[in-house]
């Protein structure tokens, strides 16, 4: 019998700490709903104390997303734990508070300025405080892999005694080797009294490219939960990637004797959604979800595959939802069929959202004969992640060619007022961007600009992802259209709208930096 390993997804918390990956609350809810469809066990929805935006995300995900346990991170401080509970208390039956405190001498001495005794006492008190609110409490001794193992055992024993149902062992700085990580888990299981009363978990970072290997080695040695993110996004080099751990266990169940509840067919879709929303593109040779992950080019391999799939394929692309995309709808499809199709793909939209999405669909169907599942995903994600827009594209005309100066004429609605302006540039996209910059008065800098085709064919929708920086804030924006210049303008405006929304509103993800002092940066 395979042991079931709990998948703790932290895409919305640690993943969001990737530079430039800040998400709006609506975007986080969209991802959380997809994580529920994927079948993860726990969603770490944010760090409630760190910003009003994170608080709202935790609160709404706890209320609106069914299935997984919803968790908020909290430092080992009373105000953090209370705030996490505030955010979680109106939610469903399964909520968790995850509190953390460093146990390494390096951190205690230089960052927290606490003695080992003080840290141990604080950890116990904060676990008890969290337990006074919820049954389900997780504790992480930050920088565990660089902590003195005997002191670590003491802390783990004490927090289990205090009521932590999960103890997570983070390799915060990605320093451990698979052998060490496995040995550490084994040692804890042998040395800590009543260790089996809690689930041991690991949280591995990828600084040396070992996050997944360290996680799997920990599982072999008895860890019952792994913390990971979609596409492996996260601080610095990122976290262990969910899809690699899940498919590692599934494909080599014979070796690991362990498995997860994840519905692997949802993996590719989840990966695309996270990549699109965060603006973090997946490298084509990435395991499981890269564009080339199932592409065989060697003649010998192709020959083998034609004779029998098992010759060179250890996983089927369909298993992770990477199969051939099917044409799902066309120009003549009606609103009812459209809604049904969305439901069969797992999307629950309000009537108003369906109407908006249907209008987009009809416009697209006029431009493009066949509409694929991926096209619908894009439409739905853009509708569901809507936010108040200060700048709206009304129309765009661009001219370019081999023998003329590229120009663009842009009509925008800015704060409800229509205006039109024309300008030129080095190319049609540059002309459109310069014109939009002049109309909006933005002082932002374009950090990156990436185009990709959503489906095959020259009539495919182009999807543009940009990253824009202004006053130290980085926003990603995306836009899609069969016309690449229009898609580019939409992406740019989407990023500018986010920046303007954050500046005006309470939900500025970057306020975190103001709220948290330097020593309090999360794991
Ligand atoms: Mn981390």
Short mmCIF file of C-alpha atoms and ligand atoms in Angstrom, two decimals:
data_model
loop_
_atom_site.label_atom_id
_atom_site.label_comp_id
_atom_site.label_asym_id
_atom_site.label_seq_id
_atom_site.Cartn_x
_atom_site.Cartn_y
_atom_site.Cartn_z
CA UNK A 1 0.00 0.00 0.00
CA UNK A 2 1.30 3.42 -0.98
CA UNK A 3 1.61 5.96 1.81
CA UNK A 4 -0.35 9.14 1.03
CA UNK A 5 1.81 12.26 1.09
CA UNK A 6 0.11 15.60 1.74
CA UNK A 7 0.75 18.29 -0.81
CA UNK A 8 1.04 21.72 0.79
CA UNK A 9 1.02 24.28 -2.01
CA UNK A 10 2.66 27.62 -1.28
CA UNK A 11 2.48 29.18 -4.75
CA UNK A 12 0.39 32.02 -3.35
CA UNK A 13 2.78 32.74 -0.47
CA UNK A 14 6.38 31.70 -1.15
CA UNK A 15 5.71 31.67 -4.91
CA UNK A 16 4.49 35.23 -4.75
CA UNK A 17 7.81 36.20 -3.19
CA UNK A 18 9.45 35.63 -6.58
CA UNK A 19 10.61 39.03 -7.78
CA UNK A 20 7.84 40.62 -9.84
CA UNK A 21 5.30 37.85 -9.23
CA UNK A 22 2.90 39.93 -7.11
CA UNK A 23 -0.69 38.99 -7.76
CA UNK A 24 -3.98 40.76 -7.22
CA UNK A 25 -6.54 39.21 -4.88
CA UNK A 26 -8.72 38.16 -7.81
CA UNK A 27 -5.77 36.45 -9.47
CA UNK A 28 -4.97 34.59 -6.25
CA UNK A 29 -8.55 33.37 -5.97
CA UNK A 30 -8.42 32.16 -9.55
CA UNK A 31 -5.24 30.18 -8.82
CA UNK A 32 -6.63 28.86 -5.52
CA UNK A 33 -9.71 27.49 -7.30
CA UNK A 34 -7.48 25.75 -9.82
CA UNK A 35 -5.34 24.31 -6.99
CA UNK A 36 -8.54 22.88 -5.51
CA UNK A 37 -9.33 21.25 -8.86
CA UNK A 38 -5.79 19.92 -8.97
CA UNK A 39 -6.46 18.27 -5.61
CA UNK A 40 -3.77 19.72 -3.34
CA UNK A 41 -4.33 19.07 0.37
CA UNK A 42 -3.37 22.47 1.78
CA UNK A 43 -3.22 25.92 0.19
CA UNK A 44 -1.02 28.50 1.90
CA UNK A 45 -3.03 31.51 0.79
CA UNK A 46 -0.78 34.23 2.15
CA UNK A 47 0.67 35.93 5.17
CA UNK A 48 -2.31 37.72 6.69
CA UNK A 49 -0.37 40.15 8.88
CA UNK A 50 1.99 41.29 6.14
CA UNK A 51 -0.40 43.46 4.11
CA UNK A 52 -4.08 44.27 3.71
CA UNK A 53 -3.96 42.57 0.30
CA UNK A 54 -2.64 39.34 1.79
CA UNK A 55 -5.24 39.51 4.57
CA UNK A 56 -8.05 39.83 2.03
CA UNK A 57 -6.64 37.01 -0.11
CA UNK A 58 -6.46 34.62 2.87
CA UNK A 59 -9.94 35.61 4.02
CA UNK A 60 -11.60 35.25 0.64
CA UNK A 61 -9.84 32.01 -0.28
CA UNK A 62 -10.88 30.53 3.09
CA UNK A 63 -14.46 31.55 2.35
CA UNK A 64 -14.70 30.85 -1.37
CA UNK A 65 -12.52 27.85 -2.12
CA UNK A 66 -13.82 24.41 -1.24
CA UNK A 67 -11.80 21.27 -0.74
CA UNK A 68 -8.29 21.97 0.48
CA UNK A 69 -7.35 23.23 3.95
CA UNK A 70 -6.62 26.95 3.76
CA UNK A 71 -3.61 28.22 5.67
CA UNK A 72 -2.12 31.57 6.66
CA UNK A 73 1.50 32.09 7.57
CA UNK A 74 2.26 33.98 10.81
CA UNK A 75 5.48 34.92 12.56
CA UNK A 76 5.78 33.66 16.13
CA UNK A 77 4.29 36.86 17.50
CA UNK A 78 0.89 37.32 19.14
CA UNK A 79 -0.24 40.05 16.72
CA UNK A 80 0.61 37.87 13.71
CA UNK A 81 -1.23 34.83 15.05
CA UNK A 82 -4.28 36.92 15.96
CA UNK A 83 -4.34 38.48 12.51
CA UNK A 84 -4.08 35.06 10.81
CA UNK A 85 -7.06 33.89 12.85
CA UNK A 86 -9.01 37.06 11.98
CA UNK A 87 -8.54 36.25 8.31
CA UNK A 88 -9.37 32.55 8.64
CA UNK A 89 -12.21 32.51 11.12
CA UNK A 90 -15.08 33.13 8.70
CA UNK A 91 -13.85 30.38 6.39
CA UNK A 92 -14.72 26.73 5.99
CA UNK A 93 -14.13 23.99 8.52
CA UNK A 94 -10.57 23.29 7.42
CA UNK A 95 -8.25 26.15 8.26
CA UNK A 96 -4.68 26.12 9.51
CA UNK A 97 -2.34 28.59 11.17
CA UNK A 98 1.30 28.12 10.20
CA UNK A 99 3.71 29.84 12.53
CA UNK A 100 7.48 29.95 12.28
CA UNK A 101 10.59 30.95 14.18
CA UNK A 102 14.24 30.39 13.46
CA UNK A 103 16.22 27.74 15.30
CA UNK A 104 19.68 28.19 13.76
CA UNK A 105 22.32 29.98 15.82
CA UNK A 106 23.15 32.10 12.77
CA UNK A 107 19.59 33.46 12.64
CA UNK A 108 19.02 33.65 16.38
CA UNK A 109 22.24 35.55 16.99
CA UNK A 110 22.37 37.90 14.01
CA UNK A 111 18.73 38.39 13.12
CA UNK A 112 16.39 37.67 16.02
CA UNK A 113 18.79 38.48 18.87
CA UNK A 114 17.29 35.72 21.01
CA UNK A 115 18.84 32.92 23.02
CA UNK A 116 17.94 29.30 22.25
CA UNK A 117 15.91 29.17 25.47
CA UNK A 118 13.94 32.28 24.55
CA UNK A 119 13.22 30.93 21.07
CA UNK A 120 12.03 27.59 22.43
CA UNK A 121 9.73 29.29 24.92
CA UNK A 122 8.33 31.64 22.29
CA UNK A 123 7.69 28.78 19.84
CA UNK A 124 5.72 26.84 22.45
CA UNK A 125 3.70 29.88 23.51
CA UNK A 126 2.79 30.79 19.97
CA UNK A 127 1.77 27.24 19.06
CA UNK A 128 -0.46 27.25 22.14
CA UNK A 129 -1.91 30.62 21.19
CA UNK A 130 -2.66 29.36 17.66
CA UNK A 131 -4.20 26.20 19.14
CA UNK A 132 -6.52 28.36 21.23
CA UNK A 133 -8.06 29.42 17.90
CA UNK A 134 -7.75 26.34 15.64
CA UNK A 135 -7.21 22.60 15.86
CA UNK A 136 -4.85 22.57 12.90
CA UNK A 137 -1.53 24.25 13.70
CA UNK A 138 1.76 23.92 11.85
CA UNK A 139 5.12 25.04 13.18
CA UNK A 140 8.31 25.62 11.17
CA UNK A 141 11.73 25.96 12.77
CA UNK A 142 13.19 28.29 10.13
CA UNK A 143 16.67 27.42 8.83
CA UNK A 144 16.25 23.94 10.35
CA UNK A 145 18.84 22.39 8.07
CA UNK A 146 21.53 24.69 9.51
CA UNK A 147 20.38 24.31 13.13
CA UNK A 148 22.08 22.26 15.81
CA UNK A 149 20.32 18.88 15.45
CA UNK A 150 19.94 18.26 19.21
CA UNK A 151 18.43 21.71 19.77
CA UNK A 152 16.16 21.16 16.76
CA UNK A 153 14.95 17.87 18.30
CA UNK A 154 14.18 19.72 21.54
CA UNK A 155 12.14 22.37 19.74
CA UNK A 156 10.25 19.84 17.63
CA UNK A 157 9.41 17.78 20.71
CA UNK A 158 8.21 20.87 22.58
CA UNK A 159 5.95 22.17 19.81
CA UNK A 160 4.39 18.74 19.29
CA UNK A 161 3.73 18.65 23.04
CA UNK A 162 2.17 22.13 22.70
CA UNK A 163 -0.22 20.87 20.04
CA UNK A 164 1.33 21.37 16.61
CA UNK A 165 -0.17 18.71 14.32
CA UNK A 166 2.39 19.36 11.59
CA UNK A 167 6.05 20.23 12.02
CA UNK A 168 7.71 21.50 8.90
CA UNK A 169 11.47 21.29 8.44
CA UNK A 170 12.59 24.05 6.09
CA UNK A 171 15.82 24.07 4.14
CA UNK A 172 15.36 27.84 4.03
CA UNK A 173 18.50 28.69 2.09
CA UNK A 174 18.69 25.60 -0.13
CA UNK A 175 21.86 24.34 1.56
CA UNK A 176 21.09 20.70 2.36
CA UNK A 177 21.97 17.65 0.28
CA UNK A 178 19.48 14.82 -0.29
CA UNK A 179 21.44 12.54 2.06
CA UNK A 180 21.48 15.14 4.85
CA UNK A 181 17.83 16.05 4.48
CA UNK A 182 16.78 12.39 4.60
CA UNK A 183 19.03 11.72 7.61
CA UNK A 184 17.59 14.74 9.43
CA UNK A 185 14.03 13.48 9.01
CA UNK A 186 15.08 10.00 10.10
CA UNK A 187 16.85 11.39 13.15
CA UNK A 188 13.82 13.45 14.20
CA UNK A 189 11.59 10.40 13.91
CA UNK A 190 13.98 8.37 16.07
CA UNK A 191 14.85 10.99 18.69
CA UNK A 192 11.73 13.08 19.19
CA UNK A 193 9.29 11.75 21.76
CA UNK A 194 5.76 11.28 20.34
CA UNK A 195 7.02 12.27 16.90
CA UNK A 196 4.24 10.21 15.32
CA UNK A 197 1.61 12.52 16.85
CA UNK A 198 2.56 15.07 14.22
CA UNK A 199 3.06 14.94 10.48
CA UNK A 200 6.64 15.79 9.54
CA UNK A 201 6.89 18.08 6.55
CA UNK A 202 9.71 19.58 4.48
CA UNK A 203 10.08 22.90 2.68
CA UNK A 204 13.03 22.85 0.31
CA UNK A 205 14.55 25.65 -1.72
CA UNK A 206 16.31 25.24 -5.02
CA UNK A 207 19.48 27.32 -4.66
CA UNK A 208 21.62 24.33 -5.63
CA UNK A 209 18.99 22.68 -7.83
CA UNK A 210 18.19 20.06 -5.17
CA UNK A 211 14.76 21.11 -3.88
CA UNK A 212 12.89 18.19 -5.45
CA UNK A 213 15.63 15.65 -4.67
CA UNK A 214 15.72 16.84 -1.04
CA UNK A 215 11.93 16.58 -0.79
CA UNK A 216 11.85 13.04 -2.22
CA UNK A 217 14.67 11.92 0.04
CA UNK A 218 12.72 13.29 3.02
CA UNK A 219 9.64 11.35 1.91
CA UNK A 220 11.67 8.15 1.73
CA UNK A 221 12.73 8.81 5.32
CA UNK A 222 9.25 9.38 6.64
CA UNK A 223 8.10 12.91 5.82
CA UNK A 224 4.33 12.91 5.33
CA UNK A 225 3.93 16.37 3.82
CA UNK A 226 5.89 18.41 1.28
CA UNK A 227 5.68 22.13 0.69
CA UNK A 228 6.01 23.07 -2.94
CA UNK A 229 4.89 25.46 -5.66
CA UNK A 230 3.58 25.25 -9.20
CA UNK A 231 6.46 25.53 -11.70
CA UNK A 232 8.81 25.72 -8.71
CA UNK A 233 8.47 29.50 -8.36
CA UNK A 234 9.49 31.15 -5.08
CA UNK A 235 12.19 33.18 -3.33
CA UNK A 236 15.49 33.33 -5.23
CA UNK A 237 15.94 30.08 -7.20
CA UNK A 238 12.48 28.99 -6.08
CA UNK A 239 10.88 26.14 -4.15
CA UNK A 240 10.49 22.46 -4.88
CA UNK A 241 8.22 22.10 -7.88
CA UNK A 242 4.88 20.44 -7.18
CA UNK A 243 4.56 18.76 -10.56
CA UNK A 244 7.99 17.12 -10.32
CA UNK A 245 7.37 15.73 -6.84
CA UNK A 246 3.91 14.46 -7.72
CA UNK A 247 4.98 12.83 -10.98
CA UNK A 248 8.15 11.47 -9.37
CA UNK A 249 6.04 9.66 -6.79
CA UNK A 250 3.40 8.57 -9.30
CA UNK A 251 5.83 7.30 -11.92
CA UNK A 252 8.08 5.53 -9.43
CA UNK A 253 5.50 4.33 -6.95
CA UNK A 254 7.34 1.01 -7.10
CA UNK A 255 10.35 2.70 -5.49
CA UNK A 256 8.84 5.34 -3.19
CA UNK A 257 5.82 3.32 -2.03
CA UNK A 258 4.10 6.67 -1.73
CA UNK A 259 1.60 8.72 -3.70
CA UNK A 260 -0.54 11.87 -3.51
CA UNK A 261 -4.18 12.75 -4.13
CA UNK A 262 -3.30 15.12 -6.97
CA UNK A 263 -5.36 14.82 -10.18
CA UNK A 264 -2.39 14.88 -12.50
CA UNK A 265 -4.50 15.65 -15.60
CA UNK A 266 -4.88 19.18 -14.20
CA UNK A 267 -1.12 19.80 -13.96
CA UNK A 268 -0.48 21.40 -17.38
CA UNK A 269 -3.46 23.73 -17.05
CA UNK A 270 -2.41 24.83 -13.57
CA UNK A 271 1.12 25.44 -14.78
CA UNK A 272 -0.12 27.62 -17.67
CA UNK A 273 -2.39 29.63 -15.38
CA UNK A 274 0.37 30.35 -12.85
CA UNK A 275 2.85 31.23 -15.57
CA UNK A 276 0.39 33.59 -17.20
CA UNK A 277 -0.65 35.35 -13.99
CA UNK A 278 2.81 35.75 -12.50
CA UNK A 279 4.50 36.53 -15.81
CA UNK A 280 7.10 33.86 -15.00
CA UNK A 281 7.66 31.88 -18.16
CA UNK A 282 8.37 28.15 -17.92
CA UNK A 283 11.62 27.12 -19.61
CA UNK A 284 10.98 24.76 -22.53
CA UNK A 285 13.18 21.97 -21.13
CA UNK A 286 11.51 22.09 -17.68
CA UNK A 287 10.57 18.60 -16.43
CA UNK A 288 6.86 17.67 -16.71
CA UNK A 289 5.48 21.04 -17.89
CA UNK A 290 8.08 22.43 -20.31
CA UNK A 291 7.05 22.70 -23.96
CA UNK A 292 9.64 20.07 -24.89
CA UNK A 293 9.04 17.74 -21.95
CA UNK A 294 7.39 15.16 -24.21
CA UNK A 295 9.00 16.03 -27.54
CA UNK A 296 11.13 13.28 -29.03
CA UNK A 297 13.41 14.36 -31.86
CA UNK A 298 16.00 11.62 -32.17
CA UNK A 299 15.22 9.31 -35.08
CA UNK A 300 16.04 6.23 -33.03
CA UNK A 301 13.69 7.35 -30.26
CA UNK A 302 10.90 8.18 -32.70
CA UNK A 303 11.27 4.80 -34.33
CA UNK A 304 10.99 3.11 -30.95
CA UNK A 305 7.96 5.15 -29.95
CA UNK A 306 6.13 4.25 -33.14
CA UNK A 307 6.67 0.57 -32.36
CA UNK A 308 5.79 0.85 -28.69
CA UNK A 309 5.31 3.92 -26.46
CA UNK A 310 7.02 2.30 -23.51
CA UNK A 311 10.35 2.23 -25.35
CA UNK A 312 11.16 5.86 -24.57
CA UNK A 313 8.19 7.30 -22.70
CA UNK A 314 8.09 6.89 -18.92
CA UNK A 315 4.96 9.05 -18.61
CA UNK A 316 2.16 9.75 -21.02
CA UNK A 317 1.65 13.44 -21.85
CA UNK A 318 -2.12 12.98 -21.34
CA UNK A 319 -1.45 11.99 -17.72
CA UNK A 320 -0.35 15.56 -16.98
CA UNK A 321 -2.91 17.13 -19.31
CA UNK A 322 -0.42 17.81 -22.09
CA UNK A 323 -2.32 15.85 -24.74
CA UNK A 324 -3.31 17.19 -28.15
CA UNK A 325 -5.56 20.18 -27.76
CA UNK A 326 -9.00 19.63 -29.09
CA UNK A 327 -11.07 22.06 -31.04
CA UNK A 328 -13.88 22.73 -28.65
CA UNK A 329 -16.04 25.50 -30.03
CA UNK A 330 -16.63 27.48 -33.15
CA UNK A 331 -18.31 30.59 -34.44
CA UNK A 332 -21.79 29.09 -34.26
CA UNK A 333 -21.64 27.89 -30.69
CA UNK A 334 -24.30 29.48 -28.52
CA UNK A 335 -24.22 30.93 -25.03
CA UNK A 336 -25.69 27.80 -23.47
CA UNK A 337 -23.14 25.48 -25.08
CA UNK A 338 -20.42 27.93 -24.10
CA UNK A 339 -21.47 27.87 -20.48
CA UNK A 340 -21.69 24.08 -20.48
CA UNK A 341 -18.24 23.81 -21.97
CA UNK A 342 -16.83 26.08 -19.27
CA UNK A 343 -18.50 23.98 -16.61
CA UNK A 344 -17.13 20.78 -18.07
CA UNK A 345 -13.67 22.38 -17.89
CA UNK A 346 -14.33 23.03 -14.21
CA UNK A 347 -15.04 26.77 -14.27
CA UNK A 348 -17.85 28.18 -12.15
CA UNK A 349 -18.62 31.69 -13.33
CA UNK A 350 -21.34 34.13 -12.34
CA UNK A 351 -23.94 35.10 -14.98
CA UNK A 352 -22.25 38.41 -15.49
CA UNK A 353 -18.85 36.80 -15.95
CA UNK A 354 -20.31 34.30 -18.43
CA UNK A 355 -21.82 37.17 -20.42
CA UNK A 356 -18.54 39.09 -20.56
CA UNK A 357 -16.61 35.96 -21.44
CA UNK A 358 -19.13 35.03 -24.12
CA UNK A 359 -18.74 38.44 -25.80
CA UNK A 360 -14.97 37.95 -25.84
CA UNK A 361 -15.47 34.45 -27.23
CA UNK A 362 -17.69 35.70 -30.06
CA UNK A 363 -15.20 38.38 -31.04
CA UNK A 364 -12.44 35.79 -31.04
CA UNK A 365 -14.50 33.32 -33.06
CA UNK A 366 -14.89 36.00 -35.73
CA UNK A 367 -11.13 36.26 -36.00
CA UNK A 368 -10.20 32.63 -35.66
CA UNK A 369 -11.94 29.54 -37.04
CA UNK A 370 -11.30 27.06 -34.31
CA UNK A 371 -11.33 27.79 -30.62
CA UNK A 372 -9.27 25.47 -28.46
CA UNK A 373 -9.44 24.74 -24.74
CA UNK A 374 -6.37 26.91 -24.18
CA UNK A 375 -8.18 29.85 -25.83
CA UNK A 376 -11.06 29.45 -23.40
CA UNK A 377 -8.67 29.27 -20.45
CA UNK A 378 -7.24 32.63 -21.44
CA UNK A 379 -10.65 34.24 -21.85
CA UNK A 380 -11.89 32.90 -18.54
CA UNK A 381 -8.79 33.83 -16.59
CA UNK A 382 -8.88 37.37 -17.94
CA UNK A 383 -12.56 37.74 -17.07
CA UNK A 384 -12.27 36.27 -13.60
CA UNK A 385 -9.15 38.24 -12.73
CA UNK A 386 -10.71 41.55 -13.69
CA UNK A 387 -10.07 44.52 -11.49
CA UNK A 388 -11.04 48.17 -11.64
CA UNK A 389 -9.36 49.55 -14.74
CA UNK A 390 -8.19 53.10 -14.88
CA UNK A 391 -7.01 52.76 -18.50
CA UNK A 392 -9.19 50.99 -21.06
CA UNK A 393 -8.19 50.33 -24.66
CA UNK A 394 -10.96 51.50 -26.97
CA UNK A 395 -9.21 51.10 -30.31
CA UNK A 396 -5.80 50.80 -31.85
CA UNK A 397 -4.57 51.26 -35.40
CA UNK A 398 -0.99 50.67 -36.33
CA UNK A 399 0.95 50.92 -39.55
CA UNK A 400 4.35 49.55 -40.29
CA UNK A 401 6.29 48.00 -43.09
CA UNK A 402 9.65 47.85 -44.82
CA UNK A 403 9.53 51.41 -46.16
CA UNK A 404 7.73 53.54 -43.61
CA UNK A 405 8.05 54.90 -40.12
CA UNK A 406 5.95 52.70 -37.81
CA UNK A 407 3.06 54.63 -36.31
CA UNK A 408 0.22 53.89 -33.92
CA UNK A 409 -3.04 55.67 -33.22
CA UNK A 410 -4.42 54.78 -29.83
CA UNK A 411 -7.81 55.57 -28.38
CA UNK A 412 -8.03 55.15 -24.62
CA UNK A 413 -10.59 55.75 -21.92
CA UNK A 414 -8.74 57.23 -18.95
CA UNK A 415 -10.82 57.62 -15.78
CA UNK A 416 -13.88 57.46 -18.02
CA UNK A 417 -12.69 60.15 -20.47
CA UNK A 418 -11.95 59.24 -24.06
CA UNK A 419 -8.85 60.49 -25.78
CA UNK A 420 -6.95 59.72 -28.96
CA UNK A 421 -3.30 60.23 -29.80
CA UNK A 422 -0.88 59.15 -32.50
CA UNK A 423 2.84 58.54 -32.31
CA UNK A 424 5.74 56.74 -33.93
CA UNK A 425 8.49 54.39 -32.84
CA UNK A 426 11.13 51.87 -33.89
CA UNK A 427 8.47 49.28 -34.65
CA UNK A 428 4.71 48.99 -34.32
CA UNK A 429 4.85 47.75 -30.71
CA UNK A 430 7.28 50.51 -29.76
CA UNK A 431 5.03 53.09 -31.45
CA UNK A 432 1.99 51.83 -29.52
CA UNK A 433 3.92 51.75 -26.21
CA UNK A 434 5.36 55.24 -26.65
CA UNK A 435 1.91 56.60 -27.45
CA UNK A 436 0.33 54.87 -24.43
CA UNK A 437 3.15 56.11 -22.19
CA UNK A 438 2.59 59.66 -23.35
CA UNK A 439 -1.19 59.43 -22.88
CA UNK A 440 -1.02 57.91 -19.38
CA UNK A 441 1.98 59.94 -18.27
CA UNK A 442 3.57 56.77 -16.84
CA UNK A 443 7.19 56.97 -15.71
CA UNK A 444 7.53 53.21 -15.78
CA UNK A 445 10.28 51.16 -17.33
CA UNK A 446 9.59 48.07 -19.42
CA UNK A 447 11.64 45.21 -17.95
CA UNK A 448 10.61 42.39 -20.23
CA UNK A 449 8.35 41.67 -23.16
CA UNK A 450 7.49 38.11 -24.17
CA UNK A 451 5.16 36.81 -26.86
CA UNK A 452 3.90 33.31 -27.27
CA UNK A 453 1.28 31.65 -29.39
CA UNK A 454 -1.48 30.04 -27.34
CA UNK A 455 -2.27 27.37 -29.91
CA UNK A 456 -0.76 26.40 -33.24
CA UNK A 457 -1.41 28.02 -36.61
CA UNK A 458 -0.93 31.54 -37.92
CA UNK A 459 -4.42 32.53 -36.75
CA UNK A 460 -3.52 31.59 -33.18
CA UNK A 461 -4.07 34.08 -30.39
CA UNK A 462 -0.85 35.71 -29.41
CA UNK A 463 -0.33 36.17 -25.72
CA UNK A 464 1.96 38.93 -24.57
CA UNK A 465 3.40 39.10 -21.07
CA UNK A 466 5.23 42.20 -19.92
CA UNK A 467 6.90 43.24 -16.71
CA UNK A 468 6.89 46.90 -15.87
CA UNK A 469 8.67 48.70 -13.04
CA UNK A 470 7.78 52.04 -11.48
CA UNK A 471 9.17 53.46 -8.22
CA UNK A 472 10.45 50.04 -7.20
CA UNK A 473 7.12 48.33 -7.89
CA UNK A 474 7.09 45.58 -10.47
CA UNK A 475 3.87 44.48 -12.11
CA UNK A 476 3.29 41.83 -14.71
CA UNK A 477 0.64 42.37 -17.33
CA UNK A 478 -0.82 40.09 -19.94
CA UNK A 479 -2.99 40.53 -22.96
CA UNK A 480 -4.13 38.31 -25.77
CA UNK A 481 -5.52 38.85 -29.23
CA UNK A 482 -5.10 37.43 -32.71
CA UNK A 483 -3.40 40.76 -33.51
CA UNK A 484 -0.07 40.85 -31.76
CA UNK A 485 0.08 44.66 -31.58
CA UNK A 486 -3.33 44.75 -29.88
CA UNK A 487 -2.25 41.97 -27.49
CA UNK A 488 0.88 44.01 -26.71
CA UNK A 489 -1.13 47.14 -25.93
CA UNK A 490 -3.49 45.16 -23.69
CA UNK A 491 -0.60 43.62 -21.77
CA UNK A 492 1.03 47.00 -21.21
CA UNK A 493 -2.23 48.59 -20.06
CA UNK A 494 -2.92 45.63 -17.77
CA UNK A 495 0.42 46.20 -16.02
CA UNK A 496 -0.17 49.97 -15.78
CA UNK A 497 -3.65 49.33 -14.36
CA UNK A 498 -2.17 47.09 -11.67
CA UNK A 499 0.39 49.69 -10.67
CA UNK A 500 -2.27 52.36 -10.50
CA UNK A 501 -4.59 50.03 -8.54
CA UNK A 502 -1.87 49.29 -5.99
CA UNK A 503 -0.96 52.92 -5.59
CA UNK A 504 -4.57 53.95 -5.07
CA UNK A 505 -5.80 51.00 -3.05
CA UNK A 506 -5.20 49.18 0.14
CA UNK A 507 -4.12 46.01 -1.55
CA UNK A 508 -0.56 46.95 -2.37
CA UNK A 509 1.48 43.75 -2.17
CA UNK A 510 4.58 45.90 -1.77
CA UNK A 511 3.34 47.38 1.45
CA UNK A 512 4.65 44.19 2.93
CA UNK A 513 8.05 45.69 2.89
CA UNK A 514 6.79 48.59 4.97
CA UNK A 515 4.89 46.45 7.44
CA UNK A 516 7.56 43.88 7.98
CA UNK A 517 10.88 44.95 9.30
CA UNK A 518 13.96 43.45 7.70
CA UNK A 519 14.38 40.74 10.28
CA UNK A 520 10.89 39.49 9.65
CA UNK A 521 11.18 38.46 6.03
CA UNK A 522 9.32 35.16 5.76
CA UNK A 523 11.15 31.95 5.25
MN1 LIG B 1 10.47 29.45 1.64
#
